[in-house]
One Martini backbone bead per residue (centre of mass of N, CA, C, O) as a GRO file, in nm:
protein
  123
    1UNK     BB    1  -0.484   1.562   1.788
    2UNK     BB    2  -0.296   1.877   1.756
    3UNK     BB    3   0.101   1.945   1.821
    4UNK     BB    4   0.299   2.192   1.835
    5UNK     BB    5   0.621   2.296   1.802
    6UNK     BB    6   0.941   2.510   1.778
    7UNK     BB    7   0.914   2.738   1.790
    8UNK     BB    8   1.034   3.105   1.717
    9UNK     BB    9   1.319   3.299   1.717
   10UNK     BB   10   1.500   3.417   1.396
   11UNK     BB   11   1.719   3.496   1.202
   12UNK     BB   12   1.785   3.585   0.884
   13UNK     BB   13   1.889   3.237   0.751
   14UNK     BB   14   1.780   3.081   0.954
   15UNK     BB   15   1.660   2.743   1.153
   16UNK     BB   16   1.386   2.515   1.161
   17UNK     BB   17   1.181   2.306   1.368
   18UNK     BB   18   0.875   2.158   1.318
   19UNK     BB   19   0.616   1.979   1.521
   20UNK     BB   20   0.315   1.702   1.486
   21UNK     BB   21   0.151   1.561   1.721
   22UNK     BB   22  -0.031   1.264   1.715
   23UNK     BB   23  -0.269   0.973   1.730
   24UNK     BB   24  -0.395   0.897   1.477
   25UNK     BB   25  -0.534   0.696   1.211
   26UNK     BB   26  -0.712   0.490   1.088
   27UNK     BB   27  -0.583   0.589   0.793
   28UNK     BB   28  -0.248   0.534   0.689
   29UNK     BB   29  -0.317   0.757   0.449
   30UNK     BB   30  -0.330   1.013   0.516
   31UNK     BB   31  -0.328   1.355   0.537
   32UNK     BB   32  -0.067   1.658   0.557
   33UNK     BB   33  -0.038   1.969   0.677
   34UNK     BB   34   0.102   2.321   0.631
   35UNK     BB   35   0.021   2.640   0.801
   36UNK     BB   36   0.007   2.999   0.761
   37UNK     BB   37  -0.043   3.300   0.959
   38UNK     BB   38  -0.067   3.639   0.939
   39UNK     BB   39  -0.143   3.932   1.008
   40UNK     BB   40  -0.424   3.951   0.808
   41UNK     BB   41  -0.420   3.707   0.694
   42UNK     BB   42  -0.403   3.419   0.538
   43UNK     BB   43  -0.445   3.071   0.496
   44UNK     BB   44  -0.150   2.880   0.416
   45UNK     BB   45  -0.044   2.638   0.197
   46UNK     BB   46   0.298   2.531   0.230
   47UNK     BB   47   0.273   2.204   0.308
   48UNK     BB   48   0.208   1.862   0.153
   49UNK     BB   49   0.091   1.508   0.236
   50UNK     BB   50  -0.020   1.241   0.131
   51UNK     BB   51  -0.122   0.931   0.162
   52UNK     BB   52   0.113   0.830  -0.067
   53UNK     BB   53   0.388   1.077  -0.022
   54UNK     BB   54   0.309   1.310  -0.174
   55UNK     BB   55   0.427   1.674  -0.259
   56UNK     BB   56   0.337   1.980  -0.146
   57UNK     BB   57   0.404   2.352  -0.262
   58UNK     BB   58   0.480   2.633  -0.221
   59UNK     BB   59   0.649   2.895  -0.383
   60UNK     BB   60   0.698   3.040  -0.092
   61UNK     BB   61   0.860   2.721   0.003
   62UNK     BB   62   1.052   2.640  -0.209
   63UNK     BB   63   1.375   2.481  -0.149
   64UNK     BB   64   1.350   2.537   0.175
   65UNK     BB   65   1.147   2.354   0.291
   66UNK     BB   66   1.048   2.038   0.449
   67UNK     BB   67   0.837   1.751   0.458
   68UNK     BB   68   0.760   1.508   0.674
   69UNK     BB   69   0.671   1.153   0.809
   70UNK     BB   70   0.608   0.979   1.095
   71UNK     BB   71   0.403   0.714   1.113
   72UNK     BB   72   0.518   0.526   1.367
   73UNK     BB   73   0.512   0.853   1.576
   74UNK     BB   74   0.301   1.063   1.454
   75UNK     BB   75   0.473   1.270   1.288
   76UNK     BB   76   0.538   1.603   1.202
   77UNK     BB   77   0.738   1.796   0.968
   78UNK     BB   78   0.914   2.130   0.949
   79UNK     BB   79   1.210   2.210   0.760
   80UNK     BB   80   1.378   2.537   0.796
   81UNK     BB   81   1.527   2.740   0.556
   82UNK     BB   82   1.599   2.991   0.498
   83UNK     BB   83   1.462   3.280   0.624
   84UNK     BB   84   1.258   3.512   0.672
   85UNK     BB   85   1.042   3.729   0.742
   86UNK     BB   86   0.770   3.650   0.559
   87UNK     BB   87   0.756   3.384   0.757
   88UNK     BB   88   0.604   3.517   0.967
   89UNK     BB   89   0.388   3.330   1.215
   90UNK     BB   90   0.149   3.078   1.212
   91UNK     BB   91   0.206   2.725   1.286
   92UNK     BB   92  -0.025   2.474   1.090
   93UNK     BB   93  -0.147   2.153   1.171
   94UNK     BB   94  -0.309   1.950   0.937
   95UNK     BB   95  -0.599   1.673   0.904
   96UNK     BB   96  -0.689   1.358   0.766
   97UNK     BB   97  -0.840   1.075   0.800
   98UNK     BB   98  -0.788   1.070   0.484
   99UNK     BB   99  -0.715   1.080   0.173
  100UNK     BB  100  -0.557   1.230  -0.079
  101UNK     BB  101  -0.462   1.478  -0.318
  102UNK     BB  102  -0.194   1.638  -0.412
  103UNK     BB  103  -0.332   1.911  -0.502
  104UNK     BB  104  -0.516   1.955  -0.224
  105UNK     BB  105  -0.271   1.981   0.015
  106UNK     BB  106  -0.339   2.327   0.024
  107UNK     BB  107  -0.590   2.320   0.135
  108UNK     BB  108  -0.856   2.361   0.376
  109UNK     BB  109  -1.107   2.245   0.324
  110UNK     BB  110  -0.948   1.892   0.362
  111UNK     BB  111  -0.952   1.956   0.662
  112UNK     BB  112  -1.080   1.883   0.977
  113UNK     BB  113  -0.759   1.894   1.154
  114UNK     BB  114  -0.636   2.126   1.407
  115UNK     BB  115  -0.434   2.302   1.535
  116UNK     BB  116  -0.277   2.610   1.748
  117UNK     BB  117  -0.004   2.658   1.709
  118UNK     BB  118   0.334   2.831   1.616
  119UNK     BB  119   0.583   3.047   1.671
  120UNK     BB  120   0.683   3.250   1.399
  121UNK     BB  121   0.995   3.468   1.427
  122UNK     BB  122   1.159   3.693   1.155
  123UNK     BB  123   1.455   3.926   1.163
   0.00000   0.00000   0.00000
């Protein structure tokens, strides 16, 4: 079960900290990723964290957001700063139970489990 938290409304150029509390997985090294859906659009993969702790971001939000994990609290967070309008979606994190390679890790195809979404609304 994969459990998003932080959402919320805030004005463009500000940040948030989104939060996805897991119960975890067989293997220390699983796969996780964040993805953000607007509406009518698809589901962006927008940062992705292997197995291994490579990381791997979307264009459209490198440089802004930064994805962590401790592994220990079975938390994963993505952590976004200069916020935009069209950062607006519902921010959804999803988890495979083993490893993946890093440039796998922002396809939906690649994960098993899914959370049910925060919303982030930039105006």
């Amino acid at each position: 079960q994969l459990v998003e938290s932080g959402g919320g409304s805030v004005q463009a150029g500000g940040s948030l900290r989104l939060s996805c509390a897991h119960s975890g997985y067989p293997s220390s090294r699983h796969c996780m990723g964040w993805f953000r859906q607007a509406p009518g659009k698809a589901r962006e993969g927008i940062a992705g964290i292997s197995g291994s702790g490579n990381i791997r971001y979307s264009d459209s939000v490198k440089g802004r957001f930064t994805i962590s994990q401790d592994r220990t609290k079975n938390i994963l967070s993505l952590q976004m700063n200069s916020l935009e309008p069209e950062d607006t979606g519902t921010y959804i994190c999803a988890a495979r139970a083993d490893g993946c390679a890093t440039w796998s890790t922002l396809r939906t195809d690649v994960y098993s489990y899914w959370g049910q979404g925060t919303q982030v609304t930039v105006s």
